[in-house]
Amino acid sequence: MHNVKRQSRSAIEARKAREKSQLDTFLALTDDVLRRKKSQDYSQEAFDVTTRIVRINPEFYTVWNYRRNILIKNVFPSSSPEEIFNLLVSELMLTMQALQAHPKVYWIWNHRRWCLERIPDGPGVPAEHDHEADAQGNDSPAADPAGWRKRCWSEEMRAVEKMLDKDARNFHAWSYRRYVLANSPTSRPLSSELAYTMRKIESNFSNFSAWHQRSKIYSKLWEDASSEEVRKAKETEFELVRNAMYTDPDDQSVWMYHRWLIGPGHDTEILNRESSVIQELLDEQPDSKWCMESLVHYKRLLLKNRRHEGQESSAVPESSLDALVDECLSLLTQLQTVDSARRKRYADIANDIASDRP
Amino acid sequence: MSQDSKLLIPLHVSYVQSLGENKDDLTYHLTAHLRMNAIYWGLTALCVMGHKDALNREEMIDFVMSCWDEEAGAFGAHPDHDAHILATLSAIQILVMQDALDRLDIPRVVKFILSLQQPSGVFAGDAFGEIDTRFTYCAINALSLLGRLSELDVNKTVDYFSKCRNFDGGFGSTIGAESHAAQVWVCVAALAILDRLDIVDQETLAWWLAERQLSNGGLNGRPEKLEDVCYSHWVLSSLAILRKLSWIDSEKLEAFILSAQDSEGGGIADRPGDMVDVFHTVFGVAGLSLLGYPGLVDLDPVYCMPAGVIEDLGLRKDWQALPRRT
């Protein structure tokens, strides 16, 4: 149970008394549905019982299974494509109502996918039958055989956005969103998904789910992009993150996204630049844990790069490595005070760095 | 010493014992789909508190067997409910803890479990095909307990986990999903069972896990979310598997877990002042065990079962809890 306030004994007894008739109804329905299921009753009446139950208790996964079996074994085989389409649309409506009351129930999201994937061809007929339509003198523009599917899948985007408007961190909704984006018959440009994550981030910088989605979309976009395009896009992102850092230096989502932008940190120039940006912020906010934490991380990447360069050209003087090590150790000492819950981690890192000292 | 500063073991034991007596409560029946899991949670909590025998062994085993779904060859959550991997793992864990595996048709249940693996390597929860890394963990844990892990296609399975890994070191429910502490635990524990922790970016992940601790001592499951006692298990067990439990403040976390106890009726809630349930009770107690709380029995963070049971099966992995205090 999450976020339910503890009740007194008497409040619990009062609730039980209030819920008595609901309890009796639910138990009777449960007996009925399990008996019908056992006797392989796939009738409309049985279907209606499942509707009543999932409205009361959408967690009853066995009833969702039974409902799908009724559809598969009895309803679909005796229905026209249009009837199946209408039925699945009403299933989608039922699950939407259920999700509004229970936005985190896996079984509802699951049933929704199942329905969506079974939207039949229509309202047009598939190409190989087109001549029949012509022969009947049908001169209206040919209806799209994927029309129903397209309509339902684009409706899904609206539905999932509604869910994310209510709770912008609901990971079920985000997963479903990715599923719809990946499988929809009408493809949507990745740039519009970037714009969506931007809207979500602008309304709340702390929404790490949106930052996460943004990192995934960029990763996909950059698979086919030139290095110049990637560089430019990253510059825009650094700018965005910089603003967020200054707005709320304690918000870890922003720092994590920054770390993703830096990645393995092979670009020493960017590492140096971003380190000075963070150093400036630290000068203004001398106790900022995330400034220090990030600086240590980036300085360690610099150390790694310098050591690598040094191996190749012996151009890096020992003294500059030493200075970096000292800066890290000093930050780690401060971190052990500022963020004492994690002091052992900082001490471990300090040990690692010190033992690597040239 | 205030009431809240120590674990109220006798009260929690009687709370777990009383769970089956709420049949006049609607909530009890609305959670029938979790009954098998709830028994596993209750039994594990009792074992960790050193009161395994507080629930009747025979009745428990009979209940588990009454949930067998003969058509599917696996367990449902309740008599006449459909088979599902979630209930099946809990049933197997209960039978192992009660030393009653002889009651199980092992070849059939192994067949059910293996049938759920998808071409991508992930497992479905049942024949209807919902996929999730949680289900892969359930499959791996169950096959391992049954000594049948050799029948698993390990490379395919590990390949899917590696595709779920994010830049923050964590894992999500499917490819592309956000890191979440509970999903991190199922992935890391599954990889530990398969001896494939090499695919985990351990330093980054341990950092991300340590950052789950909030200033009130509690742990959250994702950045910028609220604390919740159940993460005491998801986060701590993952850290224990990575041997980095010392990276958080154990005293503050212990105090937070203890403050979520119901000092009148027993049980532990998600956070102080909320309604208790058996789910938060076991994960609170599990967290305390890993933190070395005095008088508790060791918990195995990979299987979320008593460590002794896992050792007897020869399945112990290289995790590290904090030393037991006296």
PDB file of N, CA, C and O in Angstrom, chain A residues 1-7 15-16 23 37-38 57 59-62 65 68 110 169 178 209 212 216 251-252 256 289 300 341-342 344-345 348, chain B residues 24-25 30 33 77 80-82 128 130 166-167 176-178 203 207 210-213 222-224 228 246-249 270-271 273-275 277 280:
ATOM      1  N   MET A   1       0.840  -1.194   0.000  1.00  0.00           N
ATOM      2  CA  MET A   1       0.000   0.000   0.000  1.00  0.00           C
ATOM      3  C   MET A   1       0.873   1.241   0.000  1.00  0.00           C
ATOM      4  O   MET A   1       1.821   1.314   0.768  1.00  0.00           O
ATOM      5  N   HIS A   2       0.606   2.152  -0.852  1.00  0.00           N
ATOM      6  CA  HIS A   2       1.433   3.338  -0.929  1.00  0.00           C
ATOM      7  C   HIS A   2       0.609   4.585  -0.664  1.00  0.00           C
ATOM      8  O   HIS A   2      -0.468   4.748  -1.207  1.00  0.00           O
ATOM      9  N   ASN A   3       1.175   5.451   0.198  1.00  0.00           N
ATOM     10  CA  ASN A   3       0.534   6.742   0.452  1.00  0.00           C
ATOM     11  C   ASN A   3      -0.852   6.639   1.047  1.00  0.00           C
ATOM     12  O   ASN A   3      -1.715   7.455   0.757  1.00  0.00           O
ATOM     13  N   VAL A   4      -1.114   5.606   1.844  1.00  0.00           N
ATOM     14  CA  VAL A   4      -2.402   5.513   2.529  1.00  0.00           C
ATOM     15  C   VAL A   4      -2.154   5.740   4.014  1.00  0.00           C
ATOM     16  O   VAL A   4      -1.387   5.014   4.639  1.00  0.00           O
ATOM     17  N   LYS A   5      -2.794   6.764   4.563  1.00  0.00           N
ATOM     18  CA  LYS A   5      -2.567   7.105   5.968  1.00  0.00           C
ATOM     19  C   LYS A   5      -3.088   6.007   6.894  1.00  0.00           C
ATOM     20  O   LYS A   5      -4.097   5.354   6.609  1.00  0.00           O
ATOM     21  N   ARG A   6      -2.357   5.791   7.981  1.00  0.00           N
ATOM     22  CA  ARG A   6      -2.748   4.778   8.953  1.00  0.00           C
ATOM     23  C   ARG A   6      -4.079   5.169   9.584  1.00  0.00           C
ATOM     24  O   ARG A   6      -4.324   6.332   9.870  1.00  0.00           O
ATOM     25  N   GLN A   7      -4.944   4.162   9.782  1.00  0.00           N
ATOM     26  CA  GLN A   7      -6.256   4.437  10.386  1.00  0.00           C
ATOM     27  C   GLN A   7      -6.327   3.836  11.782  1.00  0.00           C
ATOM     28  O   GLN A   7      -5.650   2.845  12.062  1.00  0.00           O
ATOM     29  N   ARG A  15     -15.004   1.447   8.318  1.00  0.00           N
ATOM     30  CA  ARG A  15     -14.837   1.240   6.869  1.00  0.00           C
ATOM     31  C   ARG A  15     -15.358  -0.135   6.473  1.00  0.00           C
ATOM     32  O   ARG A  15     -16.061  -0.287   5.476  1.00  0.00           O
ATOM     33  N   LYS A  16     -15.044  -1.140   7.300  1.00  0.00           N
ATOM     34  CA  LYS A  16     -15.519  -2.497   7.002  1.00  0.00           C
ATOM     35  C   LYS A  16     -17.043  -2.536   6.933  1.00  0.00           C
ATOM     36  O   LYS A  16     -17.625  -3.172   6.047  1.00  0.00           O
ATOM     37  N   LEU A  23     -18.394  -5.747  -0.504  1.00  0.00           N
ATOM     38  CA  LEU A  23     -17.656  -6.999  -0.308  1.00  0.00           C
ATOM     39  C   LEU A  23     -18.511  -8.189  -0.749  1.00  0.00           C
ATOM     40  O   LEU A  23     -18.048  -9.063  -1.487  1.00  0.00           O
ATOM     41  N   LYS A  37     -15.588 -19.702 -15.736  1.00  0.00           N
ATOM     42  CA  LYS A  37     -14.300 -19.913 -16.392  1.00  0.00           C
ATOM     43  C   LYS A  37     -13.955 -21.399 -16.397  1.00  0.00           C
ATOM     44  O   LYS A  37     -13.547 -21.953 -17.415  1.00  0.00           O
ATOM     45  N   LYS A  38     -14.204 -22.050 -15.241  1.00  0.00           N
ATOM     46  CA  LYS A  38     -13.918 -23.475 -15.118  1.00  0.00           C
ATOM     47  C   LYS A  38     -14.757 -24.297 -16.088  1.00  0.00           C
ATOM     48  O   LYS A  38     -14.294 -25.281 -16.636  1.00  0.00           O
ATOM     49  N   ASN A  57     -12.155  -4.345  -9.642  1.00  0.00           N
ATOM     50  CA  ASN A  57     -10.791  -4.749  -9.298  1.00  0.00           C
ATOM     51  C   ASN A  57      -9.952  -5.045 -10.541  1.00  0.00           C
ATOM     52  O   ASN A  57      -9.841  -6.191 -10.969  1.00  0.00           O
ATOM     53  N   GLU A  59      -6.961  -5.381 -10.880  1.00  0.00           N
ATOM     54  CA  GLU A  59      -5.761  -6.184 -10.613  1.00  0.00           C
ATOM     55  C   GLU A  59      -6.030  -7.686 -10.785  1.00  0.00           C
ATOM     56  O   GLU A  59      -5.117  -8.494 -10.684  1.00  0.00           O
ATOM     57  N   PHE A  60      -7.286  -8.025 -10.988  1.00  0.00           N
ATOM     58  CA  PHE A  60      -7.655  -9.450 -11.053  1.00  0.00           C
ATOM     59  C   PHE A  60      -7.243  -9.992 -12.422  1.00  0.00           C
ATOM     60  O   PHE A  60      -8.040 -10.108 -13.341  1.00  0.00           O
ATOM     61  N   TYR A  61      -5.940 -10.344 -12.552  1.00  0.00           N
ATOM     62  CA  TYR A  61      -5.403 -10.650 -13.886  1.00  0.00           C
ATOM     63  C   TYR A  61      -6.070 -11.849 -14.533  1.00  0.00           C
ATOM     64  O   TYR A  61      -6.218 -11.918 -15.749  1.00  0.00           O
ATOM     65  N   THR A  62      -6.505 -12.803 -13.700  1.00  0.00           N
ATOM     66  CA  THR A  62      -7.147 -13.995 -14.250  1.00  0.00           C
ATOM     67  C   THR A  62      -8.413 -13.619 -15.021  1.00  0.00           C
ATOM     68  O   THR A  62      -8.747 -14.250 -16.039  1.00  0.00           O
ATOM     69  N   ASN A  65      -7.489 -12.268 -18.372  1.00  0.00           N
ATOM     70  CA  ASN A  65      -7.148 -13.403 -19.248  1.00  0.00           C
ATOM     71  C   ASN A  65      -8.412 -14.068 -19.792  1.00  0.00           C
ATOM     72  O   ASN A  65      -8.513 -14.368 -20.978  1.00  0.00           O
ATOM     73  N   ARG A  68     -10.092 -12.019 -22.438  1.00  0.00           N
ATOM     74  CA  ARG A  68      -9.444 -12.150 -23.750  1.00  0.00           C
ATOM     75  C   ARG A  68      -9.772 -13.497 -24.381  1.00  0.00           C
ATOM     76  O   ARG A  68      -9.998 -13.584 -25.588  1.00  0.00           O
ATOM     77  N   ASN A 110      -1.376  -3.685 -19.967  1.00  0.00           N
ATOM     78  CA  ASN A 110      -1.149  -4.891 -20.740  1.00  0.00           C
ATOM     79  C   ASN A 110      -2.350  -5.239 -21.623  1.00  0.00           C
ATOM     80  O   ASN A 110      -2.214  -5.566 -22.807  1.00  0.00           O
ATOM     81  N   ARG A 169       5.864  11.479 -13.993  1.00  0.00           N
ATOM     82  CA  ARG A 169       6.901  10.487 -13.719  1.00  0.00           C
ATOM     83  C   ARG A 169       6.374   9.056 -13.828  1.00  0.00           C
ATOM     84  O   ARG A 169       7.109   8.109 -13.536  1.00  0.00           O
ATOM     85  N   ARG A 178       6.848   4.886 -25.303  1.00  0.00           N
ATOM     86  CA  ARG A 178       7.916   4.365 -26.164  1.00  0.00           C
ATOM     87  C   ARG A 178       7.404   3.229 -27.046  1.00  0.00           C
ATOM     88  O   ARG A 178       7.770   3.119 -28.213  1.00  0.00           O
ATOM     89  N   SER A 209      12.479  11.534 -15.804  1.00  0.00           N
ATOM     90  CA  SER A 209      11.922  10.657 -16.836  1.00  0.00           C
ATOM     91  C   SER A 209      12.001  11.329 -18.205  1.00  0.00           C
ATOM     92  O   SER A 209      12.278  10.677 -19.221  1.00  0.00           O
ATOM     93  N   HIS A 212      15.640  11.442 -19.292  1.00  0.00           N
ATOM     94  CA  HIS A 212      16.006  10.096 -19.751  1.00  0.00           C
ATOM     95  C   HIS A 212      15.517   9.874 -21.187  1.00  0.00           C
ATOM     96  O   HIS A 212      16.277   9.428 -22.052  1.00  0.00           O
ATOM     97  N   LYS A 216      17.578   9.145 -24.790  1.00  0.00           N
ATOM     98  CA  LYS A 216      17.327   8.004 -25.693  1.00  0.00           C
ATOM     99  C   LYS A 216      17.037   8.500 -27.116  1.00  0.00           C
ATOM    100  O   LYS A 216      17.481   7.898 -28.090  1.00  0.00           O
ATOM    101  N   ASP A 251      19.336  19.877  -7.930  1.00  0.00           N
ATOM    102  CA  ASP A 251      18.481  18.932  -8.651  1.00  0.00           C
ATOM    103  C   ASP A 251      19.332  17.902  -9.384  1.00  0.00           C
ATOM    104  O   ASP A 251      20.014  18.218 -10.352  1.00  0.00           O
ATOM    105  N   GLN A 252      19.297  16.667  -8.904  1.00  0.00           N
ATOM    106  CA  GLN A 252      20.234  15.695  -9.467  1.00  0.00           C
ATOM    107  C   GLN A 252      19.914  15.287 -10.893  1.00  0.00           C
ATOM    108  O   GLN A 252      20.811  14.846 -11.624  1.00  0.00           O
ATOM    109  N   MET A 256      22.788  14.506 -13.778  1.00  0.00           N
ATOM    110  CA  MET A 256      22.912  13.195 -14.414  1.00  0.00           C
ATOM    111  C   MET A 256      22.868  13.336 -15.930  1.00  0.00           C
ATOM    112  O   MET A 256      23.621  12.687 -16.651  1.00  0.00           O
ATOM    113  N   LYS A 289      27.088  20.322  -3.323  1.00  0.00           N
ATOM    114  CA  LYS A 289      27.553  18.943  -3.414  1.00  0.00           C
ATOM    115  C   LYS A 289      27.668  18.498  -4.865  1.00  0.00           C
ATOM    116  O   LYS A 289      28.638  17.865  -5.260  1.00  0.00           O
ATOM    117  N   ARG A 300      38.616  13.461 -12.967  1.00  0.00           N
ATOM    118  CA  ARG A 300      39.147  12.091 -13.108  1.00  0.00           C
ATOM    119  C   ARG A 300      39.202  11.686 -14.586  1.00  0.00           C
ATOM    120  O   ARG A 300      40.136  11.008 -15.018  1.00  0.00           O
ATOM    121  N   ALA A 341      26.478  11.458   4.325  1.00  0.00           N
ATOM    122  CA  ALA A 341      25.837  10.147   4.181  1.00  0.00           C
ATOM    123  C   ALA A 341      26.659   9.253   3.253  1.00  0.00           C
ATOM    124  O   ALA A 341      26.694   8.038   3.420  1.00  0.00           O
ATOM    125  N   ARG A 342      27.319   9.865   2.281  1.00  0.00           N
ATOM    126  CA  ARG A 342      28.068   9.087   1.291  1.00  0.00           C
ATOM    127  C   ARG A 342      29.587   9.223   1.495  1.00  0.00           C
ATOM    128  O   ARG A 342      30.370   9.052   0.576  1.00  0.00           O
ATOM    129  N   LYS A 344      31.832   7.446   2.818  1.00  0.00           N
ATOM    130  CA  LYS A 344      32.675   6.286   2.545  1.00  0.00           C
ATOM    131  C   LYS A 344      32.984   6.184   1.041  1.00  0.00           C
ATOM    132  O   LYS A 344      34.086   5.812   0.652  1.00  0.00           O
ATOM    133  N   ARG A 345      31.998   6.543   0.244  1.00  0.00           N
ATOM    134  CA  ARG A 345      32.244   6.511  -1.209  1.00  0.00           C
ATOM    135  C   ARG A 345      33.344   7.498  -1.577  1.00  0.00           C
ATOM    136  O   ARG A 345      34.266   7.161  -2.326  1.00  0.00           O
ATOM    137  N   ASP A 348      36.650   6.172  -0.530  1.00  0.00           N
ATOM    138  CA  ASP A 348      37.124   5.100  -1.425  1.00  0.00           C
ATOM    139  C   ASP A 348      37.724   5.674  -2.700  1.00  0.00           C
ATOM    140  O   ASP A 348      38.766   5.224  -3.180  1.00  0.00           O
TER     141      ASP A 348
ATOM    142  N   ASP B  24     -13.085 -10.467   6.511  1.00  0.00           N
ATOM    143  CA  ASP B  24     -14.252  -9.570   6.460  1.00  0.00           C
ATOM    144  C   ASP B  24     -13.862  -8.208   5.883  1.00  0.00           C
ATOM    145  O   ASP B  24     -14.656  -7.284   5.882  1.00  0.00           O
ATOM    146  N   ASP B  25     -12.628  -8.119   5.368  1.00  0.00           N
ATOM    147  CA  ASP B  25     -12.158  -6.832   4.841  1.00  0.00           C
ATOM    148  C   ASP B  25     -12.073  -6.920   3.322  1.00  0.00           C
ATOM    149  O   ASP B  25     -11.463  -7.836   2.766  1.00  0.00           O
ATOM    150  N   LEU B  30      -9.611  -7.954  -2.471  1.00  0.00           N
ATOM    151  CA  LEU B  30      -9.140  -7.233  -3.658  1.00  0.00           C
ATOM    152  C   LEU B  30      -7.669  -7.517  -3.931  1.00  0.00           C
ATOM    153  O   LEU B  30      -7.154  -7.217  -5.003  1.00  0.00           O
ATOM    154  N   HIS B  33      -5.069 -11.564  -5.879  1.00  0.00           N
ATOM    155  CA  HIS B  33      -4.112 -11.810  -6.972  1.00  0.00           C
ATOM    156  C   HIS B  33      -2.666 -11.741  -6.489  1.00  0.00           C
ATOM    157  O   HIS B  33      -1.747 -11.996  -7.262  1.00  0.00           O
ATOM    158  N   ALA B  77      -1.853 -17.230  -8.335  1.00  0.00           N
ATOM    159  CA  ALA B  77      -1.660 -16.526  -7.073  1.00  0.00           C
ATOM    160  C   ALA B  77      -2.626 -17.022  -5.997  1.00  0.00           C
ATOM    161  O   ALA B  77      -2.454 -16.723  -4.821  1.00  0.00           O
ATOM    162  N   ASP B  80      -7.674 -21.454  -8.365  1.00  0.00           N
ATOM    163  CA  ASP B  80      -8.469 -21.124  -9.562  1.00  0.00           C
ATOM    164  C   ASP B  80      -8.015 -19.873 -10.309  1.00  0.00           C
ATOM    165  O   ASP B  80      -8.644 -19.471 -11.272  1.00  0.00           O
ATOM    166  N   HIS B  81      -6.923 -19.243  -9.868  1.00  0.00           N
ATOM    167  CA  HIS B  81      -6.365 -18.143 -10.663  1.00  0.00           C
ATOM    168  C   HIS B  81      -5.366 -18.738 -11.656  1.00  0.00           C
ATOM    169  O   HIS B  81      -4.807 -19.808 -11.425  1.00  0.00           O
ATOM    170  N   ASP B  82      -5.129 -18.012 -12.759  1.00  0.00           N
ATOM    171  CA  ASP B  82      -4.251 -18.522 -13.812  1.00  0.00           C
ATOM    172  C   ASP B  82      -2.783 -18.516 -13.393  1.00  0.00           C
ATOM    173  O   ASP B  82      -2.355 -17.669 -12.601  1.00  0.00           O
ATOM    174  N   PHE B 128       0.098 -14.784 -22.229  1.00  0.00           N
ATOM    175  CA  PHE B 128      -0.389 -13.602 -22.938  1.00  0.00           C
ATOM    176  C   PHE B 128       0.727 -12.627 -23.328  1.00  0.00           C
ATOM    177  O   PHE B 128       0.488 -11.666 -24.039  1.00  0.00           O
ATOM    178  N   GLU B 130       3.050 -10.389 -21.809  1.00  0.00           N
ATOM    179  CA  GLU B 130       3.622  -9.147 -21.266  1.00  0.00           C
ATOM    180  C   GLU B 130       5.084  -9.418 -20.900  1.00  0.00           C
ATOM    181  O   GLU B 130       5.391 -10.417 -20.254  1.00  0.00           O
ATOM    182  N   ASN B 166      21.297   1.537 -18.856  1.00  0.00           N
ATOM    183  CA  ASN B 166      21.264   2.960 -19.195  1.00  0.00           C
ATOM    184  C   ASN B 166      22.573   3.649 -18.847  1.00  0.00           C
ATOM    185  O   ASN B 166      23.403   3.094 -18.129  1.00  0.00           O
ATOM    186  N   PHE B 167      22.715   4.909 -19.298  1.00  0.00           N
ATOM    187  CA  PHE B 167      23.972   5.628 -19.072  1.00  0.00           C
ATOM    188  C   PHE B 167      24.252   5.848 -17.591  1.00  0.00           C
ATOM    189  O   PHE B 167      25.397   6.014 -17.186  1.00  0.00           O
ATOM    190  N   GLY B 176      15.155   0.594 -23.344  1.00  0.00           N
ATOM    191  CA  GLY B 176      14.754   1.999 -23.463  1.00  0.00           C
ATOM    192  C   GLY B 176      14.113   2.566 -22.211  1.00  0.00           C
ATOM    193  O   GLY B 176      13.972   3.772 -22.094  1.00  0.00           O
ATOM    194  N   ALA B 177      13.725   1.716 -21.267  1.00  0.00           N
ATOM    195  CA  ALA B 177      13.015   2.205 -20.075  1.00  0.00           C
ATOM    196  C   ALA B 177      13.983   2.843 -19.070  1.00  0.00           C
ATOM    197  O   ALA B 177      15.152   2.468 -18.979  1.00  0.00           O
ATOM    198  N   GLU B 178      13.453   3.785 -18.324  1.00  0.00           N
ATOM    199  CA  GLU B 178      14.220   4.519 -17.315  1.00  0.00           C
ATOM    200  C   GLU B 178      14.709   3.587 -16.192  1.00  0.00           C
ATOM    201  O   GLU B 178      14.003   2.663 -15.793  1.00  0.00           O
ATOM    202  N   GLU B 203      30.797   0.743 -10.963  1.00  0.00           N
ATOM    203  CA  GLU B 203      31.089   1.989 -10.241  1.00  0.00           C
ATOM    204  C   GLU B 203      29.976   3.014 -10.471  1.00  0.00           C
ATOM    205  O   GLU B 203      29.511   3.665  -9.534  1.00  0.00           O
ATOM    206  N   TRP B 207      27.225   4.324  -7.636  1.00  0.00           N
ATOM    207  CA  TRP B 207      27.034   5.771  -7.424  1.00  0.00           C
ATOM    208  C   TRP B 207      25.541   6.120  -7.490  1.00  0.00           C
ATOM    209  O   TRP B 207      25.005   6.770  -6.604  1.00  0.00           O
ATOM    210  N   ALA B 210      23.744   4.837  -4.470  1.00  0.00           N
ATOM    211  CA  ALA B 210      24.038   5.603  -3.249  1.00  0.00           C
ATOM    212  C   ALA B 210      23.276   6.926  -3.257  1.00  0.00           C
ATOM    213  O   ALA B 210      22.863   7.418  -2.199  1.00  0.00           O
ATOM    214  N   GLU B 211      23.065   7.483  -4.436  1.00  0.00           N
ATOM    215  CA  GLU B 211      22.331   8.748  -4.539  1.00  0.00           C
ATOM    216  C   GLU B 211      20.836   8.585  -4.296  1.00  0.00           C
ATOM    217  O   GLU B 211      20.078   9.557  -4.307  1.00  0.00           O
ATOM    218  N   ARG B 212      20.355   7.353  -4.092  1.00  0.00           N
ATOM    219  CA  ARG B 212      18.938   7.147  -3.749  1.00  0.00           C
ATOM    220  C   ARG B 212      18.651   7.573  -2.309  1.00  0.00           C
ATOM    221  O   ARG B 212      17.497   7.696  -1.927  1.00  0.00           O
ATOM    222  N   GLN B 213      19.666   7.739  -1.475  1.00  0.00           N
ATOM    223  CA  GLN B 213      19.387   8.096  -0.079  1.00  0.00           C
ATOM    224  C   GLN B 213      19.110   9.587   0.051  1.00  0.00           C
ATOM    225  O   GLN B 213      19.863  10.420  -0.454  1.00  0.00           O
ATOM    226  N   ARG B 222      14.053   6.409  -7.773  1.00  0.00           N
ATOM    227  CA  ARG B 222      14.520   7.126  -8.965  1.00  0.00           C
ATOM    228  C   ARG B 222      14.859   8.543  -8.536  1.00  0.00           C
ATOM    229  O   ARG B 222      14.369   9.002  -7.497  1.00  0.00           O
ATOM    230  N   PRO B 223      15.672   9.255  -9.338  1.00  0.00           N
ATOM    231  CA  PRO B 223      16.024  10.627  -8.953  1.00  0.00           C
ATOM    232  C   PRO B 223      14.782  11.493  -8.750  1.00  0.00           C
ATOM    233  O   PRO B 223      13.801  11.376  -9.494  1.00  0.00           O
ATOM    234  N   GLU B 224      14.844  12.342  -7.738  1.00  0.00           N
ATOM    235  CA  GLU B 224      13.797  13.329  -7.466  1.00  0.00           C
ATOM    236  C   GLU B 224      12.434  12.703  -7.177  1.00  0.00           C
ATOM    237  O   GLU B 224      11.398  13.228  -7.565  1.00  0.00           O
ATOM    238  N   ASP B 228      10.768   5.542   0.289  1.00  0.00           N
ATOM    239  CA  ASP B 228       9.791   4.476   0.516  1.00  0.00           C
ATOM    240  C   ASP B 228      10.561   3.288   1.108  1.00  0.00           C
ATOM    241  O   ASP B 228      11.635   2.939   0.603  1.00  0.00           O
ATOM    242  N   SER B 246      28.533   0.121   2.190  1.00  0.00           N
ATOM    243  CA  SER B 246      29.048   1.203   3.040  1.00  0.00           C
ATOM    244  C   SER B 246      28.900   2.570   2.382  1.00  0.00           C
ATOM    245  O   SER B 246      29.210   3.578   3.003  1.00  0.00           O
ATOM    246  N   TRP B 247      28.423   2.607   1.137  1.00  0.00           N
ATOM    247  CA  TRP B 247      28.325   3.876   0.429  1.00  0.00           C
ATOM    248  C   TRP B 247      27.099   4.714   0.818  1.00  0.00           C
ATOM    249  O   TRP B 247      26.899   5.791   0.282  1.00  0.00           O
ATOM    250  N   ILE B 248      26.247   4.215   1.703  1.00  0.00           N
ATOM    251  CA  ILE B 248      25.147   5.031   2.214  1.00  0.00           C
ATOM    252  C   ILE B 248      25.250   5.106   3.746  1.00  0.00           C
ATOM    253  O   ILE B 248      26.029   4.369   4.356  1.00  0.00           O
ATOM    254  N   ASP B 249      24.444   5.962   4.334  1.00  0.00           N
ATOM    255  CA  ASP B 249      24.452   6.135   5.780  1.00  0.00           C
ATOM    256  C   ASP B 249      23.496   5.118   6.404  1.00  0.00           C
ATOM    257  O   ASP B 249      22.277   5.312   6.394  1.00  0.00           O
ATOM    258  N   ASP B 270       5.107   2.097   4.084  1.00  0.00           N
ATOM    259  CA  ASP B 270       6.027   2.691   3.104  1.00  0.00           C
ATOM    260  C   ASP B 270       6.793   3.861   3.711  1.00  0.00           C
ATOM    261  O   ASP B 270       7.969   4.067   3.440  1.00  0.00           O
ATOM    262  N   ARG B 271       6.086   4.635   4.566  1.00  0.00           N
ATOM    263  CA  ARG B 271       6.772   5.710   5.304  1.00  0.00           C
ATOM    264  C   ARG B 271       6.001   6.001   6.581  1.00  0.00           C
ATOM    265  O   ARG B 271       4.867   5.514   6.739  1.00  0.00           O
ATOM    266  N   GLY B 273       3.688   6.790   9.557  1.00  0.00           N
ATOM    267  CA  GLY B 273       2.311   7.258   9.658  1.00  0.00           C
ATOM    268  C   GLY B 273       1.356   6.638   8.658  1.00  0.00           C
ATOM    269  O   GLY B 273       0.150   6.860   8.715  1.00  0.00           O
ATOM    270  N   ASP B 274       1.889   5.849   7.710  1.00  0.00           N
ATOM    271  CA  ASP B 274       1.011   5.228   6.715  1.00  0.00           C
ATOM    272  C   ASP B 274       0.568   3.840   7.160  1.00  0.00           C
ATOM    273  O   ASP B 274       1.088   3.270   8.115  1.00  0.00           O
ATOM    274  N   MET B 275      -0.412   3.327   6.394  1.00  0.00           N
ATOM    275  CA  MET B 275      -0.956   1.997   6.645  1.00  0.00           C
ATOM    276  C   MET B 275       0.115   0.940   6.345  1.00  0.00           C
ATOM    277  O   MET B 275       0.764   1.008   5.301  1.00  0.00           O
ATOM    278  N   ASP B 277       1.658  -2.911   5.482  1.00  0.00           N
ATOM    279  CA  ASP B 277       1.291  -4.099   4.707  1.00  0.00           C
ATOM    280  C   ASP B 277       2.461  -5.071   4.748  1.00  0.00           C
ATOM    281  O   ASP B 277       3.574  -4.704   5.153  1.00  0.00           O
ATOM    282  N   HIS B 280       5.772  -4.113   2.613  1.00  0.00           N
ATOM    283  CA  HIS B 280       6.745  -3.215   3.222  1.00  0.00           C
ATOM    284  C   HIS B 280       7.359  -3.815   4.493  1.00  0.00           C
ATOM    285  O   HIS B 280       8.478  -3.480   4.858  1.00  0.00           O
TER     286      HIS B 280
END
